[in-house]
CSV table of C-alpha atoms in Angstrom, one decimal:
chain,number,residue,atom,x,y,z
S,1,UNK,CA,107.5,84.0,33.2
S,2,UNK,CA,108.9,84.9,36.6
S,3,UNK,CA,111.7,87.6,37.2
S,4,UNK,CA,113.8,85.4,38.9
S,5,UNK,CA,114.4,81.6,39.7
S,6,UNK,CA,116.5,79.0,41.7
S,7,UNK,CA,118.2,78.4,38.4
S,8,UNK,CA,121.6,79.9,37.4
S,9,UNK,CA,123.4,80.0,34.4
S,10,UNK,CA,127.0,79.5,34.5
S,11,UNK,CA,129.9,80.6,31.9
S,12,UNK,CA,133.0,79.7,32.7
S,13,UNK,CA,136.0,82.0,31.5
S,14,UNK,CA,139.3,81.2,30.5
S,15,UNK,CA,141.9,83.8,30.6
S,16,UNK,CA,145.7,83.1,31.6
S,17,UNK,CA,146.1,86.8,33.1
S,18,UNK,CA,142.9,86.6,34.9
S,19,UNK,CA,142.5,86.1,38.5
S,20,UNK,CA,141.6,82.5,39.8
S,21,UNK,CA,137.9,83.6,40.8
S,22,UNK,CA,134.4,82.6,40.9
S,23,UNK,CA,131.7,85.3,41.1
S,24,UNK,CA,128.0,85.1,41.6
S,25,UNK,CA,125.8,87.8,39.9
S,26,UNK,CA,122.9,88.0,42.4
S,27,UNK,CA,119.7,90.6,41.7
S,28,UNK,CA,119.3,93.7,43.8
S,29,UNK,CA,117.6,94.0,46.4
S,30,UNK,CA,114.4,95.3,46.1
S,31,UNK,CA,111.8,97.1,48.3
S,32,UNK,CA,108.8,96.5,46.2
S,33,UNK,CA,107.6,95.3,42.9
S,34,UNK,CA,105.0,96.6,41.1
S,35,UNK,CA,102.7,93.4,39.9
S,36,UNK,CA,104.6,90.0,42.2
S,37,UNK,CA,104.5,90.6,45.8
S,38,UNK,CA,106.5,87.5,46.3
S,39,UNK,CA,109.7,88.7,44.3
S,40,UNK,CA,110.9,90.7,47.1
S,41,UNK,CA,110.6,87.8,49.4
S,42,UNK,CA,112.7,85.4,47.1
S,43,UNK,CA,115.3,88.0,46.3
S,44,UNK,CA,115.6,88.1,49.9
S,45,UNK,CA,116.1,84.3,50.5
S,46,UNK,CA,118.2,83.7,47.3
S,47,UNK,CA,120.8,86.4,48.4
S,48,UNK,CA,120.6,84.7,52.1
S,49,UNK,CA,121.2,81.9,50.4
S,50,UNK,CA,124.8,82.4,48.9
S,51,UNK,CA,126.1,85.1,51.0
S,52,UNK,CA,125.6,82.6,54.1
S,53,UNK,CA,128.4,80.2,53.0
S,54,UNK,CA,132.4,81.1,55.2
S,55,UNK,CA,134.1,80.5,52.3
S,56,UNK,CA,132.5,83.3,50.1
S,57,UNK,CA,133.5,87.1,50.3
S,58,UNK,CA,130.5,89.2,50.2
S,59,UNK,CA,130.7,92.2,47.8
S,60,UNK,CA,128.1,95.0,48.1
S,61,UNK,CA,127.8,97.4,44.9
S,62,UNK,CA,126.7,100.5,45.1
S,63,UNK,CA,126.0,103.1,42.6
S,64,UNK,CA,128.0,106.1,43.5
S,65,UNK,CA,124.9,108.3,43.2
S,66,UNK,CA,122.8,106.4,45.7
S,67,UNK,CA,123.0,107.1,49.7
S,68,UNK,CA,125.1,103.9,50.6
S,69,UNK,CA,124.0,104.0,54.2
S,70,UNK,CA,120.5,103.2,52.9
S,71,UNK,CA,121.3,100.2,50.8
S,72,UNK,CA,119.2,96.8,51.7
S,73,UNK,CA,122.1,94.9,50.5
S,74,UNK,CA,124.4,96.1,53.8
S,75,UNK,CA,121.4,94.8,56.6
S,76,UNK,CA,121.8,91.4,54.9
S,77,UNK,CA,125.1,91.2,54.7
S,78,UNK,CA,125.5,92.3,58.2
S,79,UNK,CA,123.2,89.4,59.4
S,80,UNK,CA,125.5,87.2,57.3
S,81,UNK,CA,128.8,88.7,58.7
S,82,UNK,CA,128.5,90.4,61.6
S,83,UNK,CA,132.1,90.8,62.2
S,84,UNK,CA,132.5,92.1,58.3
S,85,UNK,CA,135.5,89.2,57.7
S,86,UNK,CA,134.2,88.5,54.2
S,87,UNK,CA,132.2,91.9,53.3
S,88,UNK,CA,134.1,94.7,50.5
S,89,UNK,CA,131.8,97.7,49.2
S,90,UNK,CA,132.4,98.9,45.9
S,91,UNK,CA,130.9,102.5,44.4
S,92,UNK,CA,130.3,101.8,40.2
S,93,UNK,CA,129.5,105.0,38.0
S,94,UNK,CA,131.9,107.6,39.6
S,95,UNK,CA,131.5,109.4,35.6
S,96,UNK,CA,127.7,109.8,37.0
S,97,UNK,CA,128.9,112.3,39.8
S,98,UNK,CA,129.3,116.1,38.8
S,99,UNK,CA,131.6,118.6,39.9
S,100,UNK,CA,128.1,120.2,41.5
S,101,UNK,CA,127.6,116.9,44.0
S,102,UNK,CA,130.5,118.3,45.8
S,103,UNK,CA,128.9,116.5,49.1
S,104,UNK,CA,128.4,112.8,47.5
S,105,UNK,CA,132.1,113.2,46.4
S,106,UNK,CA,134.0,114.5,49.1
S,107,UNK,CA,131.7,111.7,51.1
S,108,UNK,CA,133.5,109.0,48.6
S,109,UNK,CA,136.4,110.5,48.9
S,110,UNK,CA,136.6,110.1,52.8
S,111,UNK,CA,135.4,106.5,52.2
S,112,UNK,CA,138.0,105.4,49.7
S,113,UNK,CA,140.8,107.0,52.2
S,114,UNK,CA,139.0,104.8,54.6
S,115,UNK,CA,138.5,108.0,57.4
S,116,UNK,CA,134.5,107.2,57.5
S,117,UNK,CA,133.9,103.7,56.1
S,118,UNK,CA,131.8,101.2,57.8
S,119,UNK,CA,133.0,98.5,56.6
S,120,UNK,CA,136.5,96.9,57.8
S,121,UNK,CA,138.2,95.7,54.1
S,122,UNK,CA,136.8,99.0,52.9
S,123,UNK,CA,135.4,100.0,49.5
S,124,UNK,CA,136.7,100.6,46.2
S,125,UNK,CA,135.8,102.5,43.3
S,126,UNK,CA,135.7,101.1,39.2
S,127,UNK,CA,134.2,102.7,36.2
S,128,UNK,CA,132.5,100.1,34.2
S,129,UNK,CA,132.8,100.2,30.1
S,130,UNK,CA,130.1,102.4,28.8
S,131,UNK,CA,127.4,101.1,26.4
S,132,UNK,CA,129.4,103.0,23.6
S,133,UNK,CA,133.1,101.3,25.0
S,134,UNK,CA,131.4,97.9,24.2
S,135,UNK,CA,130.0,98.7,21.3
S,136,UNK,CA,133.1,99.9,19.9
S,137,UNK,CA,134.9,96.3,21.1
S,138,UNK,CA,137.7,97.6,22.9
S,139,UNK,CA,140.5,94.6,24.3
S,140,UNK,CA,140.4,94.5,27.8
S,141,UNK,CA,143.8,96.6,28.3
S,142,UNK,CA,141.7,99.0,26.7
S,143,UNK,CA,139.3,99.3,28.8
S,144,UNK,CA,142.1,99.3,31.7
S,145,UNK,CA,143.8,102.0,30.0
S,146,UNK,CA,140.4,104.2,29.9
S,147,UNK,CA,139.0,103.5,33.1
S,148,UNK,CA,142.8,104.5,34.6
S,149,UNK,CA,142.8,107.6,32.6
S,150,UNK,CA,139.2,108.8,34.1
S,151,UNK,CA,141.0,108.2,37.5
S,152,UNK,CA,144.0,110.1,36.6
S,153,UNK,CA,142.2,113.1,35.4
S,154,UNK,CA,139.2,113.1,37.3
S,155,UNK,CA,138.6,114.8,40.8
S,156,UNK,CA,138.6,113.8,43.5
S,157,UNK,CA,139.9,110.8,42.6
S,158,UNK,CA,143.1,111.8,41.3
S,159,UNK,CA,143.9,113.4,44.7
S,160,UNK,CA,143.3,110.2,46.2
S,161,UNK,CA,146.8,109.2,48.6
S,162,UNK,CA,145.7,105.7,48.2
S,163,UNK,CA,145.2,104.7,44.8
S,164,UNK,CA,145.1,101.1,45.4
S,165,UNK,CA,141.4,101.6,45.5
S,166,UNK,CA,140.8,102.6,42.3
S,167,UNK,CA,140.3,100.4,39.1
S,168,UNK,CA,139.1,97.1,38.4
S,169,UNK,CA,142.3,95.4,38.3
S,170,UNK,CA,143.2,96.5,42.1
S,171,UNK,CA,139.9,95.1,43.4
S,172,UNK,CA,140.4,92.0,41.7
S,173,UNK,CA,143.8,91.6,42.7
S,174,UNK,CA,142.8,92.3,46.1
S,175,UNK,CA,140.3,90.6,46.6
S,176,UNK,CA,142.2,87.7,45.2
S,177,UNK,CA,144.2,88.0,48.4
S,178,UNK,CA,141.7,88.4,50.7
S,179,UNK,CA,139.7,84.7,49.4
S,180,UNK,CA,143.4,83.1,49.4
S,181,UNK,CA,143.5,84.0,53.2
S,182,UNK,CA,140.0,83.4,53.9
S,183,UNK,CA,140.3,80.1,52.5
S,184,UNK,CA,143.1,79.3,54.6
S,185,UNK,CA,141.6,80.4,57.8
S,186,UNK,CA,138.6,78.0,57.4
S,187,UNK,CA,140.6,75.1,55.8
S,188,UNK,CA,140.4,72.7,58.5
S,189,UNK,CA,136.2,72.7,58.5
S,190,UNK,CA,136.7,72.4,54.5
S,191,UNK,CA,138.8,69.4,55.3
S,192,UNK,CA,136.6,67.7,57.4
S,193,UNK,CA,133.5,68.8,54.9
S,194,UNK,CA,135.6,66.9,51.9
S,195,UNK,CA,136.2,63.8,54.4
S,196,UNK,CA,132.8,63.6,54.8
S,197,UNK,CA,131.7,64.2,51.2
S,198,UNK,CA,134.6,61.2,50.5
S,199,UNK,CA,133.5,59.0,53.1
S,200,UNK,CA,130.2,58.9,51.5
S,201,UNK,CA,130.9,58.7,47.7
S,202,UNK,CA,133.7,55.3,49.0
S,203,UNK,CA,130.1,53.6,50.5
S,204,UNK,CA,128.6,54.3,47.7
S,205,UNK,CA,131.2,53.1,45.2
S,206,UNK,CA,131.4,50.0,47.7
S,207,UNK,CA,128.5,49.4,46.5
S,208,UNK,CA,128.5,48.8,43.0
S,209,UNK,CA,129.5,45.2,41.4
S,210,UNK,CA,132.6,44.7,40.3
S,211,UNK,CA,133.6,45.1,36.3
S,212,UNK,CA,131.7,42.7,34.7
S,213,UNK,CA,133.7,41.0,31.5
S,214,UNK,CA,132.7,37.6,29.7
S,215,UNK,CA,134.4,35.7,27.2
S,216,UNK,CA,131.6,33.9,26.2
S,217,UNK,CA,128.3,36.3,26.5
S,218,UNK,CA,126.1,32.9,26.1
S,219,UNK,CA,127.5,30.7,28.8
S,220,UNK,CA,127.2,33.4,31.2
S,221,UNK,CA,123.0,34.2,30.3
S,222,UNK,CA,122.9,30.4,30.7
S,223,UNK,CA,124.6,30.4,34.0
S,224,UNK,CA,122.7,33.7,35.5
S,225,UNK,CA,119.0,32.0,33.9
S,226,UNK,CA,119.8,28.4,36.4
S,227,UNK,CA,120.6,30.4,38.6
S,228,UNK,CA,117.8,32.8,38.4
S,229,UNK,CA,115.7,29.1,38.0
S,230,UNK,CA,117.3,27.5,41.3
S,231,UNK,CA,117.1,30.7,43.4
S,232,UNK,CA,112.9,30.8,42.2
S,233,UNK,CA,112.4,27.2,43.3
S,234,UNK,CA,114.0,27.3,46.3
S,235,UNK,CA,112.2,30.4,47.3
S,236,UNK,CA,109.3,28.9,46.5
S,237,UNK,CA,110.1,25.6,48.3
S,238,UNK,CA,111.6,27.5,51.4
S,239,UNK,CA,115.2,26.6,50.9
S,240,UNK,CA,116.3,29.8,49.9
S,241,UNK,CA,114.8,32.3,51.5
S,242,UNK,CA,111.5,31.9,53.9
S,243,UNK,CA,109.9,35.3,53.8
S,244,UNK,CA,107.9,34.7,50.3
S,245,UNK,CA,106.4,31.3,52.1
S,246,UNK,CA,105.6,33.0,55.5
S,247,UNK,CA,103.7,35.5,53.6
S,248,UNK,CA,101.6,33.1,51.7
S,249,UNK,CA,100.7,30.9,54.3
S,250,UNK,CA,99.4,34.1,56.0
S,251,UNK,CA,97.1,34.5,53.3
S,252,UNK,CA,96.2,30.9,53.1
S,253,UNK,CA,95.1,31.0,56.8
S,254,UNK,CA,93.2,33.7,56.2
S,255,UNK,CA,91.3,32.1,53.5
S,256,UNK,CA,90.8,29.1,55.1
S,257,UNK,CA,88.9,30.9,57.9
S,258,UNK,CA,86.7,32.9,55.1
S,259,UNK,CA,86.0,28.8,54.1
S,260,UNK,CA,85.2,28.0,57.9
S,261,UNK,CA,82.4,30.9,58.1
S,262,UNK,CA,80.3,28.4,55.1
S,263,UNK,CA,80.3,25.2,57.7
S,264,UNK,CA,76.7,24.2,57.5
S,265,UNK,CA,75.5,25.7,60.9
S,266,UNK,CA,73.2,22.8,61.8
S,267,UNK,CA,69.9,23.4,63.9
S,268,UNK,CA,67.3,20.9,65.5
S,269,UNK,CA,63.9,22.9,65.6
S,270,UNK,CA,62.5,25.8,63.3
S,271,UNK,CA,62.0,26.5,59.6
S,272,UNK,CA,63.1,28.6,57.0
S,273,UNK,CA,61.7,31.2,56.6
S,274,UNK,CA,61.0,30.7,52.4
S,275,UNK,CA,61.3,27.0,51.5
S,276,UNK,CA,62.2,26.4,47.8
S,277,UNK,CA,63.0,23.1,45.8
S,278,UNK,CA,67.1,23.6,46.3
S,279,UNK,CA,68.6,25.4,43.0
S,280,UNK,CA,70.7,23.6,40.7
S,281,UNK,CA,74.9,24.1,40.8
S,282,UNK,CA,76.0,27.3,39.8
S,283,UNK,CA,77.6,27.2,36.2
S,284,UNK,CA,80.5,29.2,34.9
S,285,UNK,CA,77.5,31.3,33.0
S,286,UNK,CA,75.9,32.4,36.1
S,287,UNK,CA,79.2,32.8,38.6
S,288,UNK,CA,78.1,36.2,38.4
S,289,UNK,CA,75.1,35.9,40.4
S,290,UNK,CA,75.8,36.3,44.0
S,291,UNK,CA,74.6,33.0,46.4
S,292,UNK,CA,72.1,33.5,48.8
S,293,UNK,CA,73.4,34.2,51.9
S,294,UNK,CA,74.2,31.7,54.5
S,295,UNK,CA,71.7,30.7,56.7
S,296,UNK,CA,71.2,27.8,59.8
S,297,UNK,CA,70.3,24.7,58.2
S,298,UNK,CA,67.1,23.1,60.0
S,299,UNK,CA,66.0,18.8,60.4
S,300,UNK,CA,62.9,19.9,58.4
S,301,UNK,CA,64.9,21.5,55.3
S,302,UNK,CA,67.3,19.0,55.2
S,303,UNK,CA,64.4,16.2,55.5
S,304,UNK,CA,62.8,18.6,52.3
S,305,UNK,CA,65.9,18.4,50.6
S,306,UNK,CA,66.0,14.7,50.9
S,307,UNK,CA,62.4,14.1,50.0
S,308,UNK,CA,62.3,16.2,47.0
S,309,UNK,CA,65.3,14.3,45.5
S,310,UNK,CA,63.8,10.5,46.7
S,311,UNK,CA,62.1,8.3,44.0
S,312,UNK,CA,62.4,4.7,44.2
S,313,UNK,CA,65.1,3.9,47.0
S,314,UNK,CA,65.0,1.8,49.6
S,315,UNK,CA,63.9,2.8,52.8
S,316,UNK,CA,65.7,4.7,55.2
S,317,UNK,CA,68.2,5.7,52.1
S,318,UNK,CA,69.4,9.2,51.4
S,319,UNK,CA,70.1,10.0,47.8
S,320,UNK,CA,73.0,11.2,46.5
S,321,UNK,CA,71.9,13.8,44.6
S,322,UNK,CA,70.0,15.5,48.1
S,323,UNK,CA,73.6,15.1,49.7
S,324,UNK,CA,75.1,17.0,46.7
S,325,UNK,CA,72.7,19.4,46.8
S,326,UNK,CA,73.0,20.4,50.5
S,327,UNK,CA,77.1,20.2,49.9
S,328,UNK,CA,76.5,22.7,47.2
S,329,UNK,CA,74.5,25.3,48.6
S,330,UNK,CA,78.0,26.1,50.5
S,331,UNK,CA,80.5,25.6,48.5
S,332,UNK,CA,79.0,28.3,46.2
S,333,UNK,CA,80.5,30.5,48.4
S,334,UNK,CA,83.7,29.4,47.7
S,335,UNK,CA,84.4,31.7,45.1
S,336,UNK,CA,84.9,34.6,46.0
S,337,UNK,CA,87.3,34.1,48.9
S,338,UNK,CA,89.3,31.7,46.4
S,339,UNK,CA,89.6,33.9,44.2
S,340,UNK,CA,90.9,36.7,46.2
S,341,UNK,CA,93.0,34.7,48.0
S,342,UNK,CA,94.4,33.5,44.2
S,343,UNK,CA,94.5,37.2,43.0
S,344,UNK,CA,97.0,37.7,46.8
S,345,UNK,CA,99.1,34.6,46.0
S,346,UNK,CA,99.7,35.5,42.3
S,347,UNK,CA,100.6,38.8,43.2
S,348,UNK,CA,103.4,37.9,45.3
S,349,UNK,CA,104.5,35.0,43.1
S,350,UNK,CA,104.6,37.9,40.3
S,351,UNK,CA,106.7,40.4,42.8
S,352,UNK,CA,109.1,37.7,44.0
S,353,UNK,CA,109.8,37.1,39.7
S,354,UNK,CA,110.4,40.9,39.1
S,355,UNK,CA,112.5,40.7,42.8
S,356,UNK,CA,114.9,38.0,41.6
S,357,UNK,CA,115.1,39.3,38.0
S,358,UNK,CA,116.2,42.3,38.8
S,359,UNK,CA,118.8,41.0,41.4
S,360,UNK,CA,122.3,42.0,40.0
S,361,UNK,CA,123.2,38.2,40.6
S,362,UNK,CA,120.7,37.2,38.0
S,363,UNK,CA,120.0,39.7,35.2
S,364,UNK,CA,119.9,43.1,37.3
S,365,UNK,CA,123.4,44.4,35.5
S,366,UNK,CA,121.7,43.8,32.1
S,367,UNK,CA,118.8,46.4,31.8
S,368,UNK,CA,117.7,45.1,27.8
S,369,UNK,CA,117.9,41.3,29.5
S,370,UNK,CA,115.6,42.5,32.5
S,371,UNK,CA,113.9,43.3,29.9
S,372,UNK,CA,113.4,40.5,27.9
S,373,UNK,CA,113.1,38.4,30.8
S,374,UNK,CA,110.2,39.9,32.8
């Protein structure tokens, strides 16, 4: 189970008084993890990831007891926005800070009045629901009535000139604004983005068939199967299309040079170099065996063949049988070449089938007739 993923989970809210927002609950960034080295890495790149986009206002939270200089989440959004157009810092769990941390709150204090912030849209400073405020299911005014109240009564907040940064309902508010104008500022690259994004779904719908409707479901698988039928033939024939004929007579040129390489090679002088009574014809029961190889065929074997095959002839007459012998002992290897070259042809035949039923023409539109068909 890893701690974190490319996956997100969305939920979207409906609320007529809330803001018009979408916000992106990314992980902290981390220095180190105890048993994954690669978590910090990914952290890393997932943050880069969604902070890099112009549209999207960067909002860097940071517990109001932590030193906010030292926060790994500031580099990264620097890197992101260096002129700090889209970057807001917010302090959560001011209730965490004691009238004894008199130097972390005169610090936020100086912050909020925005004397010694770093950033240029400032921060702002919300008091979340405790575990005991959600457990006790208070409405959402509420919680804005409480979270005022601490603000009000608590110090040095209530001293505060500006109290515009205070509360969740300012920030939102706020920042509101701030997207609105951001938005508007970089509305001319979002138009040509959308243009771009439209431009390529209108190909793509350009490319589907039209609405397909049929009175009379029968006629029309009739019509598609001759044509499907005349499109086949003259493919085949090569008055359709002349690829699927090119292709085969490649291969048939091919095999007929294999057949070429068995052409008796005919010698005048010498001998072989084991002379045998010629075998019989290969059967179907023994295609198995492989033929001798090829050889040059000498005067003296062919005169052997001859006279082992001569009875009571005439003189100077050859007997069939010695010619259909000779013929034979090449022609047995035939088979293998033919029946590669077969295995080739019927291939394509078989592709150029599945290529023309699956044309929308024919019976592509119709995935259960594909079906059926192939």
């Amino acid at each position: 189970m890893l701690p974190f993923s490319w996956n997100k989970v969305e939920v979207l809210i409906r609320d007529p008084d809330g803001a018009d927002l979408s916000f992106v609950d990314l992980p902290g960034i981390i220095q180190h993890h105890s048993t994954d080295t690669e978590v910090v890495p990914f952290v890393k790149k997932l943050t880069e990831l969604y902070i890099k986009n112009k549209n999207t206002l960067i909002v860097v939270t940071v517990p109001m007891t932590d030193d906010f200089e030292n926060q790994g989440a500031f580099e990264l959004a620097t890197q992101a926005d260096p002129k700090g157009l889209r970057t807001i810092g917010v302090g959560t769990k001011p209730d965490m800070l004691t009238p004894r941390n008199t130097s972390s709150l005169d610090k936020w204090k100086l912050i909020l009045e925005g004397t010694s912030s770093n950033l240029r849209h400032g921060y702002y400073c919300v008091k979340l629901p405790t575990d005991k405020d959600r457990e006790a299911g208070h409405s959402r005014s509420k919680l804005e009535a409480l979270e005022k109240t601490f603000h009000r009564r608590t110090e040095p907040w209530k001293s505060l000139n500006n109290k515009s940064r205070l509360g969740m309902r300012n920030f939102v508010e706020n920042t509101s604004r701030l997207l609105i104008g951001l938005i508007e500022n970089n509305l001319p690259d979002i138009k040509k983005r959308v243009d771009t994004i439209l431009d390529t779904d209108k190909r793509l719908l350009s490319r589907l068939p039209e609405l397909f409707t049929a009175d009379n479901p029968i006629a029309v698988i009739l019509l598609r199967a001759a044509a499907f039928c005349k499109a086949l033939r003259g493919t085949i024939t090569g008055t359709r299309k002349k690829d699927f004929i090119h292709k085969n007579q490649a291969r048939y040129e091919v095999f007929k040079n294999e057949i070429k390489k068995t052409t008796p090679n005919l010698q005048w002088s010498g001998t072989r170099t084991a002379l045998a009574v010629p075998p019989a014809p290969p059967s179907r029961a023994s295609s198995a065996t492989k033929p001798a190889p090829l050889g040059p065929s000498y005067v003296d074997d062919v005169q052997e063949t001859v006279r082992t095959h001569r009875t009571w002839e005439l003189p100077g007459y050859v007997p069939f049988e010695a010619t259909k012998d000779i013929i034979l002992q090449h022609i047995e290897h035939w088979e293998d070449p033919l029946t590669r070259c077969f295995n080739d042809i019927s291939k394509n035949t078989s592709d150029l089938i599945h290529s023309l039923v699956r044309e929308p023409e024919y019976f592509g539109r119709f995935s259960k007739l594909v079906s059926f068909v192939e």
